[in-house]
CSV table of C-alpha atoms and ligand atoms in Angstrom, one decimal:
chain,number,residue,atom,x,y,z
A,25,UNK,CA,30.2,127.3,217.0
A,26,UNK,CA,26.3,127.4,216.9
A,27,UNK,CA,24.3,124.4,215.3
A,28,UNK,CA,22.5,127.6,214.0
A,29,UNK,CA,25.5,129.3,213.0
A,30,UNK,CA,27.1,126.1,210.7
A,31,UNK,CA,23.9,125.5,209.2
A,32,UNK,CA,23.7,129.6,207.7
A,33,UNK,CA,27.7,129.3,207.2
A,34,UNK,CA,27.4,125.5,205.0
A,35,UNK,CA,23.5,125.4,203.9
A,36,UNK,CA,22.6,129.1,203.3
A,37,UNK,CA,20.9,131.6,205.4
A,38,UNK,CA,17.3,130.2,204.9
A,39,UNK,CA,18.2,127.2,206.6
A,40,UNK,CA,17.8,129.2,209.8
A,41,UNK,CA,16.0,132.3,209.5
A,42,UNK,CA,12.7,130.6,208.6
A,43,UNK,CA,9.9,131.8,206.0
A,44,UNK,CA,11.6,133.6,202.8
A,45,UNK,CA,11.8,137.4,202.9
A,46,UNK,CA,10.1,139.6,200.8
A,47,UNK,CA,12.1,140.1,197.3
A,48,UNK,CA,13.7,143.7,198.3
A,49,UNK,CA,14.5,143.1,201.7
A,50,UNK,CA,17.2,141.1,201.2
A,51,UNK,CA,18.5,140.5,197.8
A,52,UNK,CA,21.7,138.7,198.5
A,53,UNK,CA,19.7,135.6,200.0
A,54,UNK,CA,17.0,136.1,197.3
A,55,UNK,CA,19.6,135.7,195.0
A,56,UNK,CA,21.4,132.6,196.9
A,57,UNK,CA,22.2,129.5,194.3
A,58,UNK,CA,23.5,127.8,197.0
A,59,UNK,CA,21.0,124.7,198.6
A,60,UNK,CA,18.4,127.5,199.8
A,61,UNK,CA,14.9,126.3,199.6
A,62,UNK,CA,13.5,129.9,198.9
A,63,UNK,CA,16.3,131.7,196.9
A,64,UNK,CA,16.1,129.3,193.7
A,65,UNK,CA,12.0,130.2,193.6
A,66,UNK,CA,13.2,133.7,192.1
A,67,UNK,CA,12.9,132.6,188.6
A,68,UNK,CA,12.5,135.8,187.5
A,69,UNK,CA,15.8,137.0,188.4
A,70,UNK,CA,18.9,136.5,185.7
A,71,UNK,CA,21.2,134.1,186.3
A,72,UNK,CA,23.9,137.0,187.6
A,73,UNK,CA,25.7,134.6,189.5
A,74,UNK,CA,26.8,132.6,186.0
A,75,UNK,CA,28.0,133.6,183.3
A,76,UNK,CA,25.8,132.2,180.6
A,77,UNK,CA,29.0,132.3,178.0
A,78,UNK,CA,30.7,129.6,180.6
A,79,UNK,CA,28.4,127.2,180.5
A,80,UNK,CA,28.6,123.7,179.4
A,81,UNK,CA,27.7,123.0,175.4
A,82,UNK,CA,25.5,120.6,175.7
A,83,UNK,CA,26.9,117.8,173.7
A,84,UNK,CA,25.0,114.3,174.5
A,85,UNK,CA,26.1,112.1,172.5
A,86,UNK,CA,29.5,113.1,173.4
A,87,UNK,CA,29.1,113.0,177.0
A,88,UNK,CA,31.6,110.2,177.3
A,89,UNK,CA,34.6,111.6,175.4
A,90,UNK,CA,37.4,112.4,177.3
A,91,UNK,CA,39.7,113.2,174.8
A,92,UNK,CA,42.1,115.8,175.9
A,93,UNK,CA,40.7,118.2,173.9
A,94,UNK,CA,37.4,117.7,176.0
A,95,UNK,CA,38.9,117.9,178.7
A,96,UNK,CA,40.6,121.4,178.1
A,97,UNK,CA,37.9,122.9,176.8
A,98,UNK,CA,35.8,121.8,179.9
A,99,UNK,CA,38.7,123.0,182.2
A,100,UNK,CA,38.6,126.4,180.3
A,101,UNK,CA,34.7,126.6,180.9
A,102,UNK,CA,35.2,126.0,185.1
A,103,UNK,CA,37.7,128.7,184.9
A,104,UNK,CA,34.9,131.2,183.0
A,105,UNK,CA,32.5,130.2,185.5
A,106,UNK,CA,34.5,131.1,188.7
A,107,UNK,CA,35.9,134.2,187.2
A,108,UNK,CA,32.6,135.4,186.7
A,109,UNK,CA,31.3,134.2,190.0
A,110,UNK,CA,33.9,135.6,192.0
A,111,UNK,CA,33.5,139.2,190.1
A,112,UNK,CA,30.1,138.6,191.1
A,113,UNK,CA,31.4,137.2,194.8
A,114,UNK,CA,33.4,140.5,195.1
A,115,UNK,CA,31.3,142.9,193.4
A,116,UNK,CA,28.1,142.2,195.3
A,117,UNK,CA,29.7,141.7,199.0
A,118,UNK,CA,29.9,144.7,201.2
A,119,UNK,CA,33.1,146.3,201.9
A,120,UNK,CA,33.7,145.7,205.3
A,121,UNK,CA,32.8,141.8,204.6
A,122,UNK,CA,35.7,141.8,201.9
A,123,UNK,CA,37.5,143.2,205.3
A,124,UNK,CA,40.7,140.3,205.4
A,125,UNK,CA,41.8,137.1,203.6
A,126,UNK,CA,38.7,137.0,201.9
A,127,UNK,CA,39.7,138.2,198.6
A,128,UNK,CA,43.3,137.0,198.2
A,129,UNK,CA,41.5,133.6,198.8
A,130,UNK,CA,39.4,134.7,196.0
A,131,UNK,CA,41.7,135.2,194.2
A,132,UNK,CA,44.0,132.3,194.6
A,133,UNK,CA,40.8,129.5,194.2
A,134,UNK,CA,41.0,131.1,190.8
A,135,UNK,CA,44.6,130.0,190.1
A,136,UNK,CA,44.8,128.3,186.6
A,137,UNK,CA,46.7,125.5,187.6
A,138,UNK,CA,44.1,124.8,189.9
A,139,UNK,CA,47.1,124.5,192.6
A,140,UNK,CA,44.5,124.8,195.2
A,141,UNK,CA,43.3,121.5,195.0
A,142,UNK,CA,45.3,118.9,196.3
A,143,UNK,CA,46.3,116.0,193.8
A,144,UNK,CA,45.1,112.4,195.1
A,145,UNK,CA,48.3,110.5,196.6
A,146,UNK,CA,49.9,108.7,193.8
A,147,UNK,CA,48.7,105.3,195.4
A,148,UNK,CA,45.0,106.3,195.5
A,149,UNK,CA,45.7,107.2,191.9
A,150,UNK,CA,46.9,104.0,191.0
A,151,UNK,CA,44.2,102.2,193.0
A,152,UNK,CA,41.6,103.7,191.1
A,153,UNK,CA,43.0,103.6,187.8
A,154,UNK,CA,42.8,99.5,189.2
A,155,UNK,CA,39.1,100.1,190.1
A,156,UNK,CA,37.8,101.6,186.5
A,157,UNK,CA,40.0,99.4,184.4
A,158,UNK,CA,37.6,96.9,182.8
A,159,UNK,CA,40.0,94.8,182.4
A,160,UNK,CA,41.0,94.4,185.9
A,161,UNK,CA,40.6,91.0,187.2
A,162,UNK,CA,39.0,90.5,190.8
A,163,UNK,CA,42.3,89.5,192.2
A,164,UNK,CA,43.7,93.0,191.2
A,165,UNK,CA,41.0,94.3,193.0
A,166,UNK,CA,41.0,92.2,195.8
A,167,UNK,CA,44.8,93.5,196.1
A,168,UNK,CA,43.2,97.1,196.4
A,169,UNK,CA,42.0,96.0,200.0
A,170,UNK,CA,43.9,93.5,201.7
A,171,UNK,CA,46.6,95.7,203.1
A,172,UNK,CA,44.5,97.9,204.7
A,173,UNK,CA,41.8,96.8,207.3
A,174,UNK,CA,39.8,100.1,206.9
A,175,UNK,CA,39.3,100.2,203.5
A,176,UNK,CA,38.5,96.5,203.9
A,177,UNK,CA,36.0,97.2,206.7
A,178,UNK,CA,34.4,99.9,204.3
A,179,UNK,CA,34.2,97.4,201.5
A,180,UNK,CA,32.3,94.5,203.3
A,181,UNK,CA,29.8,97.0,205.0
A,182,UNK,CA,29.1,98.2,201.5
A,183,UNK,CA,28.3,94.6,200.5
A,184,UNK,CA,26.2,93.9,203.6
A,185,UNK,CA,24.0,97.3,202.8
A,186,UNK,CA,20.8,97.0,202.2
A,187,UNK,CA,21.4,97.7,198.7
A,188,UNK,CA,23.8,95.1,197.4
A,189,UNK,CA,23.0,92.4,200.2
A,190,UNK,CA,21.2,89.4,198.4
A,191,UNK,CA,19.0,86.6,200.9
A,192,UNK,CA,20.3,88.0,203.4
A,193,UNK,CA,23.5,86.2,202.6
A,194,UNK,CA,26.7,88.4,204.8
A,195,UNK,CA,29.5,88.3,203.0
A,196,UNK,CA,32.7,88.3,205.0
A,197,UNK,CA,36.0,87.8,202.5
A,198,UNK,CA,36.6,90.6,200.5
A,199,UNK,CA,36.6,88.5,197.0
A,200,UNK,CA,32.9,88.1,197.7
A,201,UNK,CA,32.5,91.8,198.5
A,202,UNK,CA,34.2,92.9,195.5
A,203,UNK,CA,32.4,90.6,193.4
A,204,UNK,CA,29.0,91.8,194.8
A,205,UNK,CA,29.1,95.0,195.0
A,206,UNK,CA,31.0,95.8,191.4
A,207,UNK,CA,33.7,97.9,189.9
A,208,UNK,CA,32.0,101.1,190.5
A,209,UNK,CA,31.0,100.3,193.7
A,210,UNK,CA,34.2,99.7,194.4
A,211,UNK,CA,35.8,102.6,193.1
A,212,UNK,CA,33.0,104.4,195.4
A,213,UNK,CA,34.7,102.8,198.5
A,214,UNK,CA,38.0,103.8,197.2
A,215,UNK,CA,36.7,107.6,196.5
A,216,UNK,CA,35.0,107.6,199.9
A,217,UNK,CA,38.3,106.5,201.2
A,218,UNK,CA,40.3,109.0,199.1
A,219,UNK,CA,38.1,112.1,200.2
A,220,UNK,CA,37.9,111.5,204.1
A,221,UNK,CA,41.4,111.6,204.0
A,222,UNK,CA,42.4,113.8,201.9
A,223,UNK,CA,39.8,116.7,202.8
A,224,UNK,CA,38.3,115.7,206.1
A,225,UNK,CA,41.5,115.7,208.8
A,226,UNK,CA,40.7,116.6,212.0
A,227,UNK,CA,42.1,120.0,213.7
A,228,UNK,CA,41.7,122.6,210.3
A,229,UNK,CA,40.3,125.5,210.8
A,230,UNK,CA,37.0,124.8,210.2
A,231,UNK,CA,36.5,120.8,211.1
A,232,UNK,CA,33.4,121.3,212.6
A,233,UNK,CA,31.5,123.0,209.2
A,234,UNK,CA,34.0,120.4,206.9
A,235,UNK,CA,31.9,116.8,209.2
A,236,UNK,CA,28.9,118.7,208.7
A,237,UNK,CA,29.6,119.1,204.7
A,238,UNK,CA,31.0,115.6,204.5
A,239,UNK,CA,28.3,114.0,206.9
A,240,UNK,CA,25.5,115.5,204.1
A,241,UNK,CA,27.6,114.5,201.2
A,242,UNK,CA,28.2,110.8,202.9
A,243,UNK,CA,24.1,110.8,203.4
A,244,UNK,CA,23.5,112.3,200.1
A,245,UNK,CA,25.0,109.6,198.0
A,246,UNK,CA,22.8,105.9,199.1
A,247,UNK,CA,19.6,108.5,198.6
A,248,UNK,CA,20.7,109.1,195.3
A,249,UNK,CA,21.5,105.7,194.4
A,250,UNK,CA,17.9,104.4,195.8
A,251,UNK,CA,16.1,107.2,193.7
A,252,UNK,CA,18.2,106.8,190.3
A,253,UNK,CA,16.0,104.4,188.8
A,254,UNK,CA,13.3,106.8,188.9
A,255,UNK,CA,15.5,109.7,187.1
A,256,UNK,CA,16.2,106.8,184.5
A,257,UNK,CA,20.0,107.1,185.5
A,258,UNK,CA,22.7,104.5,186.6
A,259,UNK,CA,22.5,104.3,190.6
A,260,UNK,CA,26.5,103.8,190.9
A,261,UNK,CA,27.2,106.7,188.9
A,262,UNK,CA,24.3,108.3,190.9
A,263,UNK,CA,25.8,107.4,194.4
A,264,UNK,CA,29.6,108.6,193.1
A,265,UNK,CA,28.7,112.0,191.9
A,266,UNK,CA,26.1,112.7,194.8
A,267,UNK,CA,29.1,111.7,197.1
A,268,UNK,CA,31.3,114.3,195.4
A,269,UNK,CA,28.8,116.6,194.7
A,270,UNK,CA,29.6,119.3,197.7
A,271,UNK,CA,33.4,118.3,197.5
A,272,UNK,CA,33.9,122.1,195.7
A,273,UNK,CA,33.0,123.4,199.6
A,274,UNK,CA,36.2,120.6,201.1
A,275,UNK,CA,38.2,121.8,198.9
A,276,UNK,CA,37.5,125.4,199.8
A,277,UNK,CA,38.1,124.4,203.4
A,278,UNK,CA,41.0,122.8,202.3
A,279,UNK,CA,42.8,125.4,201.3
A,280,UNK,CA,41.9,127.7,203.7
A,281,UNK,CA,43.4,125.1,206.2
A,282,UNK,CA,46.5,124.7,204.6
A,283,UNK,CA,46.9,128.6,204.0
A,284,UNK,CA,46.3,128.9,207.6
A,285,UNK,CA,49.2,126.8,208.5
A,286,UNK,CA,51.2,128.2,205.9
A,287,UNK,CA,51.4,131.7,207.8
A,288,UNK,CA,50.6,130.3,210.8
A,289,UNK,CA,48.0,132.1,211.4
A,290,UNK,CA,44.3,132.0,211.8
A,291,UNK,CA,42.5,133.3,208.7
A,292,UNK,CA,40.8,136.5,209.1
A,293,UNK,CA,37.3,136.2,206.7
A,294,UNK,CA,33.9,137.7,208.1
A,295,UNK,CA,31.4,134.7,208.2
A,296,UNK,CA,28.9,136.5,205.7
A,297,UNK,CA,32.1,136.8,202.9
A,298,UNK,CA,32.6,133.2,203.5
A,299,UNK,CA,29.0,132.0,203.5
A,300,UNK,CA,29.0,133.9,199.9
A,301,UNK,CA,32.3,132.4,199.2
A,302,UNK,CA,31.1,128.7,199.4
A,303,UNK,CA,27.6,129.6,197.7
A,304,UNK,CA,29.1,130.9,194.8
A,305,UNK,CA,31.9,129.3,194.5
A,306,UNK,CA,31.9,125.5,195.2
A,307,UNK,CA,30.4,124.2,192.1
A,308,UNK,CA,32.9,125.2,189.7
A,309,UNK,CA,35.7,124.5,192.4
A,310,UNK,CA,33.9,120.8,192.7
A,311,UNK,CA,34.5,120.3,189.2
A,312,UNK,CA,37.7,121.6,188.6
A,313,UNK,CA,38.5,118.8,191.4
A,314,UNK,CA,37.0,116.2,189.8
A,315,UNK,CA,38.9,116.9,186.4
A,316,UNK,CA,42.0,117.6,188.3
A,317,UNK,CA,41.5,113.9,189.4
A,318,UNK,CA,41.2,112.2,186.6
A,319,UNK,CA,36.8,111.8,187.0
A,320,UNK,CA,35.9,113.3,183.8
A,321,UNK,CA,34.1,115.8,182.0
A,322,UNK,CA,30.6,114.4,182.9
A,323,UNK,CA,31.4,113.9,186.1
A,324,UNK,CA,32.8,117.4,186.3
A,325,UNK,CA,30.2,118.9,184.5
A,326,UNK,CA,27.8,117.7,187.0
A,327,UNK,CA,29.2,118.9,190.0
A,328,UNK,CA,29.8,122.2,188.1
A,329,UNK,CA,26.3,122.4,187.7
A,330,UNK,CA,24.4,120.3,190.2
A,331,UNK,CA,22.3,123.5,191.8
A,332,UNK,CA,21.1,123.7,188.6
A,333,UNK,CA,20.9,127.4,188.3
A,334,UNK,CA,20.4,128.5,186.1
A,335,UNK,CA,18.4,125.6,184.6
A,336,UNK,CA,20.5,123.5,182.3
A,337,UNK,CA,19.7,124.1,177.9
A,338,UNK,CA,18.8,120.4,177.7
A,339,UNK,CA,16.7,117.6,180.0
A,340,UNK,CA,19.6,116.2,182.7
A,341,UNK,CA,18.3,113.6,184.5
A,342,UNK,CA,21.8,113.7,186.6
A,343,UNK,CA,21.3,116.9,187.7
A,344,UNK,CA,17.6,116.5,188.6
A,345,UNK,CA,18.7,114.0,190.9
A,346,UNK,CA,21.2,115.5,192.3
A,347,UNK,CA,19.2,118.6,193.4
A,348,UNK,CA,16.2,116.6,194.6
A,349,UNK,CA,18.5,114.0,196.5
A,350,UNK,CA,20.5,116.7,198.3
A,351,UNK,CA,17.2,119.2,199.1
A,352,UNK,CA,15.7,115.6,200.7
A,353,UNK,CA,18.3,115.3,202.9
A,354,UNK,CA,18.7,118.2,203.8
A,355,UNK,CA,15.3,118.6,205.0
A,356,UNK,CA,15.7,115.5,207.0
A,357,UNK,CA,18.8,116.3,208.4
A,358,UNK,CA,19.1,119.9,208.8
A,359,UNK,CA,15.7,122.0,208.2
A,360,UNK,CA,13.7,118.8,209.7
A,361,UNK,CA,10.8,119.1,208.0
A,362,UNK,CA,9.0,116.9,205.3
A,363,UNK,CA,9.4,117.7,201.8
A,364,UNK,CA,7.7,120.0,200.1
A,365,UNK,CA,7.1,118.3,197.0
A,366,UNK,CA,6.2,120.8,194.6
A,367,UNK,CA,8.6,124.0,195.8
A,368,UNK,CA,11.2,121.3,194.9
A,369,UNK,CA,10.1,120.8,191.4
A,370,UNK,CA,9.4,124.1,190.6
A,371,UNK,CA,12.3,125.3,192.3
A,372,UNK,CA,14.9,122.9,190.6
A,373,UNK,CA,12.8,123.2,187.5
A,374,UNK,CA,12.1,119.6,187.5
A,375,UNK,CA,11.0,117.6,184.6
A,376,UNK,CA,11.3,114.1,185.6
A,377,UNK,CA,7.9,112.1,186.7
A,378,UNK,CA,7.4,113.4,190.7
A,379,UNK,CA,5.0,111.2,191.6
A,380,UNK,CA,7.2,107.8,190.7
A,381,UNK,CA,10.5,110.0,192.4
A,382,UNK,CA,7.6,110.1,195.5
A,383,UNK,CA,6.4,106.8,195.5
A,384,UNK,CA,10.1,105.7,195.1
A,385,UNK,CA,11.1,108.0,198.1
A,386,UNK,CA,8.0,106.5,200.2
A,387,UNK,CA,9.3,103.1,199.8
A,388,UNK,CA,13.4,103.6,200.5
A,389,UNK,CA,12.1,105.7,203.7
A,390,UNK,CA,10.2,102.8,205.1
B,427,LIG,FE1,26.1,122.3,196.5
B,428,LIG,FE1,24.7,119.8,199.0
């Protein structure tokens, strides 16, 4: 497959077809809410693509509560959203790109019991209950790592980053990495960990679009932690839910893989239904993931909504970040290209400070 080809299938179509069109010649990519740098500029267009009745209440000061209630009435709201957004998927794609699988995968992604999504293994469950249990002493949590040398490996390069190393004092027992680097932290190795493997084996159907994805999620994350402060929100919980954010597009692959080997066949889907299909789709598929493992409703909500589109009610700092973060690297990484500052504020409809987000991106880059 093209390098051109996975960047229009996994980033959107502007990615590669250079300088945005003119409104009517191409509406679909106008009206793209996926990571395109033009398509989000159309702020005159309605928010078609999302149901405005599925949206998130903002609730603040209860952005913490998890009750069950919570977390079924959050549920109930990611369900909305990707009904309407795959009405919208199938209503707006052409005929002969619905040609296929394509809309009995639609279809299924919408399954209530979310049966898409893989559950975590019950031992990466119990691990990170271990990890987000305040009470958890460091010996619990040194127990997390000992058995398995990768994991271990990933926990002790984490702790020798840049970010957590201290006078350039290595650390080389996992006790002092643990106790460097955190809880959170470590439940980001665990997470890291947990994803790869769950969502990013080798031979699927699409493995080369699904290292792509993860490769810009993996980068996505340490940018995100380094520009939190600016944004005025925690860097851990920065670097976990910029690592997740895209994980509504693995899991899309996911399934498709598994589907595939299910009817052992390959999967029959146009690449324009499918680059619609992961646009439209992956933020409410993301946080249905990240409720059906046990992340939250703010964590879910989030990745739900991290394109921002349309523009969240209130100020979200977590969001802002998110966007910026993701549009930074993938200018680095896929467009090549510097920033353009201001298309990425007004586009993402910005509100935090962008010269101290600048000044803070100047200084990580060097
Ligand atoms: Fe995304
Ligand atoms: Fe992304």
């Amino acid at each position: 497959m093209s390098s051109q080809l996975w960047q229009r299938l996994v980033f959107g179509f502007r990615s590669v077809l250079g300088p945005k069109p003119a409104r009517a010649e191409s509406p679909v990519v106008l009206l793209d809410p996926g990571p395109d740098r033009e398509g989000a500029r159309v702020v005159e267009e309605p928010a078609w693509h999302c149901d405005p009745a599925s949206r998130f209440e903002q609730e603040q000061e209860e952005e913490d509560d998890d009750s069950i209630e919570r977390i079924e009435d959050a549920k109930a709201a990611m369900d909305r959203s990707l009904a309407w957004r795959s009405q919208i998927l199938l209503e707006r794609s052409a005929g002969s790109a619905q040609l296929g699988d394509g809309p009995a995968i639609v279809a299924s992604l919408q399954d209530p019991e979310g049966g898409v999504i893989r559950q975590i293994p019950f031992a990466a469950q119990q691990a990170l209950a271990v990890s987000r249990n305040p009470m958890s002493s460091v010996g619990e949590l040194v127990k997390l790592f000992e058995r398995d040398p990768t994991l271990a490996q990933s926990l002790l390069k984490t702790a020798n980053s840049a970010w957590y190393q201290r006078k350039d004092e290595a650390v080389v027992s996992i006790a002092a990495g643990v106790q460097r680097i955190g809880m959170q932290a470590v439940e980001n190795v665990l997470l890291t960990s947990i994803v790869a493997g769950m969502l990013c084996r080798p031979g699927g159907a699409y493995g080369v679009l699904v290292g792509k994805v993860w490769a810009h999620m993996l980068r996505t994350a340490p940018l995100a932690q380094r520009l939190a402060p600016a944004f005025g929100v925690d860097p851990e919980t920065a670097y976990t839910l910029a690592l997740l954010h895209d994980v509504g597009k693995l899991a899309v692959f996911d399934y498709i893989s598994a589907l595939r080997q299910g009817l052992h066949r390959e999967i029959r889907m146009p690449e324009p239904f499918l680059h619609e299909l992961l646009v439209r789709l992956h933020e409410p598929v993301g946080g249905r993931a990240a409720l059906r493992w046990g992340l939250g409703v703010r964590a879910a909500r989030t990745l739900a909504e991290h394109h921002r589109h349309p523009v969240p009610d209130t100020t979200d700092p977590m969001t802002e970040l998110l966007y910026v973060a993701e549009r930074l690297d993938l200018a680095a990484h896929v467009w090549f290209e510097e920033p353009d500052w201001e298309a990425l504020w007004a586009d993402g409809t910005i509100t935090t400070d962008r010269e101290a987000v600048e000044r803070r991106y100047a200084m990580e880059s060097n």
